[in-house]
């Protein structure tokens, strides 16, 4: 990404902005520094679930897990400086599909394509702005 690491990291911590950047994310409500409530609609299936930030270090990574709902997921996004004005953003997710449609979609690589598309939209958003809409710098 063509922004400094602190800009990319700060924007990633603005979870309530995710619906602007991620297909299928309808709403995120941040309830405190660690917890978020998600509403999604992917392939016509609506879901609500809660996530907890389990590890967060500014300008390095954010790791999460689901804590409620029928979505079982863990993940981590890492930030790596390339130079003073460029950042590499890498995401790892472990998602356990439920139901036939999700299992078929997972086998067809739909989740992988969706995550890659979401990261491209994040890149475009932050590069267009050149600055983050906010930022949380706490360590959890």
Short mmCIF file of C-alpha atoms in Angstrom, two decimals:
data_model
loop_
_atom_site.label_atom_id
_atom_site.label_comp_id
_atom_site.label_asym_id
_atom_site.label_seq_id
_atom_site.Cartn_x
_atom_site.Cartn_y
_atom_site.Cartn_z
CA UNK A 1 0.00 0.00 0.00
CA UNK A 2 1.20 3.47 -0.75
CA UNK A 3 0.80 4.77 2.81
CA UNK A 4 2.99 4.63 5.94
CA UNK A 5 2.43 1.71 8.32
CA UNK A 6 0.76 3.87 10.98
CA UNK A 7 -1.81 5.12 8.45
CA UNK A 8 -2.71 1.61 7.27
CA UNK A 9 -2.83 0.25 10.82
CA UNK A 10 -4.90 3.16 12.17
CA UNK A 11 -7.49 2.74 9.40
CA UNK A 12 -7.74 -1.00 10.04
CA UNK A 13 -8.70 -0.28 13.67
CA UNK A 14 -11.74 1.70 12.48
CA UNK A 15 -14.01 -1.35 12.42
CA UNK A 16 -17.22 0.64 11.97
CA UNK A 17 -15.86 1.77 8.56
CA UNK A 18 -15.59 -1.86 7.32
CA UNK A 19 -19.04 -1.83 5.64
CA UNK A 20 -17.65 0.79 3.22
CA UNK A 21 -14.79 -1.54 2.32
CA UNK A 22 -16.00 -5.12 2.62
CA UNK A 23 -18.61 -6.86 0.52
CA UNK A 24 -21.30 -8.46 2.59
CA UNK A 25 -20.57 -6.51 5.79
CA UNK A 26 -23.71 -4.51 6.49
CA UNK A 27 -22.91 -3.06 9.92
CA UNK A 28 -20.33 -3.28 12.69
CA UNK A 29 -20.91 -1.82 16.13
CA UNK A 30 -17.86 -1.50 18.33
CA UNK A 31 -19.03 -2.11 21.90
CA UNK A 32 -15.64 -1.51 23.60
CA UNK A 33 -11.92 -1.67 22.78
CA UNK A 34 -12.05 -5.46 22.38
CA UNK A 35 -15.54 -6.31 21.14
CA UNK A 36 -17.54 -5.77 17.95
CA UNK A 37 -21.00 -6.87 16.83
CA UNK A 38 -21.23 -7.74 13.12
CA UNK A 39 -24.19 -7.94 10.73
CA UNK A 40 -23.39 -9.58 7.40
CA UNK A 41 -25.25 -10.75 4.34
CA UNK A 42 -23.21 -12.94 2.04
CA UNK A 43 -24.69 -14.92 -0.84
CA UNK A 44 -28.16 -14.08 0.47
CA UNK A 45 -27.44 -15.45 3.97
CA UNK A 46 -27.77 -12.96 6.85
CA UNK A 47 -25.71 -13.51 9.99
CA UNK A 48 -25.06 -11.69 13.24
CA UNK A 49 -22.12 -12.49 15.48
CA UNK A 50 -19.69 -10.99 17.95
CA UNK A 51 -15.92 -10.83 17.74
CA UNK A 52 -13.22 -10.26 20.32
CA UNK A 53 -9.79 -8.77 19.67
CA UNK A 54 -7.47 -11.28 21.34
CA UNK A 55 -4.12 -9.64 20.50
CA UNK A 56 -3.32 -6.18 19.17
CA UNK A 57 0.00 -4.38 18.85
CA UNK A 58 0.06 -0.99 17.09
CA UNK A 59 1.71 -1.00 13.66
CA UNK A 60 2.19 -4.77 13.85
CA UNK A 61 -0.99 -6.87 14.04
CA UNK A 62 -4.62 -7.32 15.10
CA UNK A 63 -5.93 -10.83 15.91
CA UNK A 64 -9.56 -11.76 16.55
CA UNK A 65 -11.99 -14.61 17.11
CA UNK A 66 -15.75 -14.94 17.06
CA UNK A 67 -17.43 -15.31 20.43
CA UNK A 68 -21.11 -15.76 19.52
CA UNK A 69 -23.39 -16.65 16.66
CA UNK A 70 -23.06 -19.50 14.19
CA UNK A 71 -19.93 -18.05 12.53
CA UNK A 72 -16.73 -19.77 13.65
CA UNK A 73 -13.71 -17.71 12.68
CA UNK A 74 -10.27 -16.66 13.86
CA UNK A 75 -7.94 -14.34 12.05
CA UNK A 76 -5.02 -11.98 12.08
CA UNK A 77 -3.98 -9.05 9.95
CA UNK A 78 -0.29 -8.11 9.95
CA UNK A 79 1.35 -4.87 8.92
CA UNK A 80 4.92 -4.76 7.64
CA UNK A 81 6.76 -1.59 6.62
CA UNK A 82 8.31 -1.75 3.17
CA UNK A 83 9.76 1.76 3.47
CA UNK A 84 8.66 5.05 5.04
CA UNK A 85 5.68 5.44 2.69
CA UNK A 86 4.68 1.86 1.81
CA UNK A 87 3.17 -0.97 3.87
CA UNK A 88 2.52 -4.63 3.23
CA UNK A 89 -0.78 -5.88 4.73
CA UNK A 90 -1.24 -9.65 5.12
CA UNK A 91 -4.32 -11.45 6.39
CA UNK A 92 -4.79 -14.97 7.69
CA UNK A 93 -8.23 -16.37 8.46
CA UNK A 94 -9.56 -19.69 9.63
CA UNK A 95 -13.25 -19.95 8.80
CA UNK A 96 -15.39 -23.01 9.43
CA UNK A 97 -18.28 -22.99 6.95
CA UNK A 98 -21.68 -24.11 8.16
CA UNK A 99 -24.39 -25.34 5.85
CA UNK A 100 -24.18 -26.71 2.35
CA UNK A 101 -24.01 -23.36 0.52
CA UNK A 102 -21.06 -22.13 2.61
CA UNK A 103 -19.23 -25.45 2.28
CA UNK A 104 -19.65 -25.44 -1.51
CA UNK A 105 -18.60 -21.78 -1.67
CA UNK A 106 -15.55 -22.51 0.45
CA UNK A 107 -14.52 -25.40 -1.79
CA UNK A 108 -14.93 -23.13 -4.83
CA UNK A 109 -12.60 -20.53 -3.30
CA UNK A 110 -15.25 -17.85 -2.79
CA UNK A 111 -13.99 -16.81 0.65
CA UNK A 112 -10.43 -16.43 -0.63
CA UNK A 113 -11.63 -14.23 -3.52
CA UNK A 114 -13.81 -12.16 -1.20
CA UNK A 115 -10.96 -11.51 1.26
CA UNK A 116 -8.62 -10.54 -1.59
CA UNK A 117 -11.28 -8.17 -2.94
CA UNK A 118 -11.83 -6.64 0.50
CA UNK A 119 -8.09 -6.03 0.89
CA UNK A 120 -7.97 -4.37 -2.54
CA UNK A 121 -10.88 -2.09 -1.56
CA UNK A 122 -9.09 -1.27 1.73
CA UNK A 123 -5.93 -0.42 -0.24
CA UNK A 124 -7.83 1.80 -2.66
CA UNK A 125 -9.72 3.55 0.17
CA UNK A 126 -6.65 4.40 2.26
CA UNK A 127 -4.50 5.38 -0.71
CA UNK A 128 -7.24 7.69 -2.04
CA UNK A 129 -7.62 9.36 1.37
CA UNK A 130 -3.92 9.41 2.21
CA UNK A 131 -4.87 9.52 5.87
CA UNK A 132 -6.92 7.36 8.22
CA UNK A 133 -10.40 8.23 9.48
CA UNK A 134 -9.16 7.62 13.04
CA UNK A 135 -7.05 5.12 14.91
CA UNK A 136 -6.78 3.05 18.05
CA UNK A 137 -3.20 2.81 19.33
CA UNK A 138 -3.80 0.64 22.40
CA UNK A 139 -2.15 -2.72 22.96
CA UNK A 140 -4.50 -5.57 23.87
#
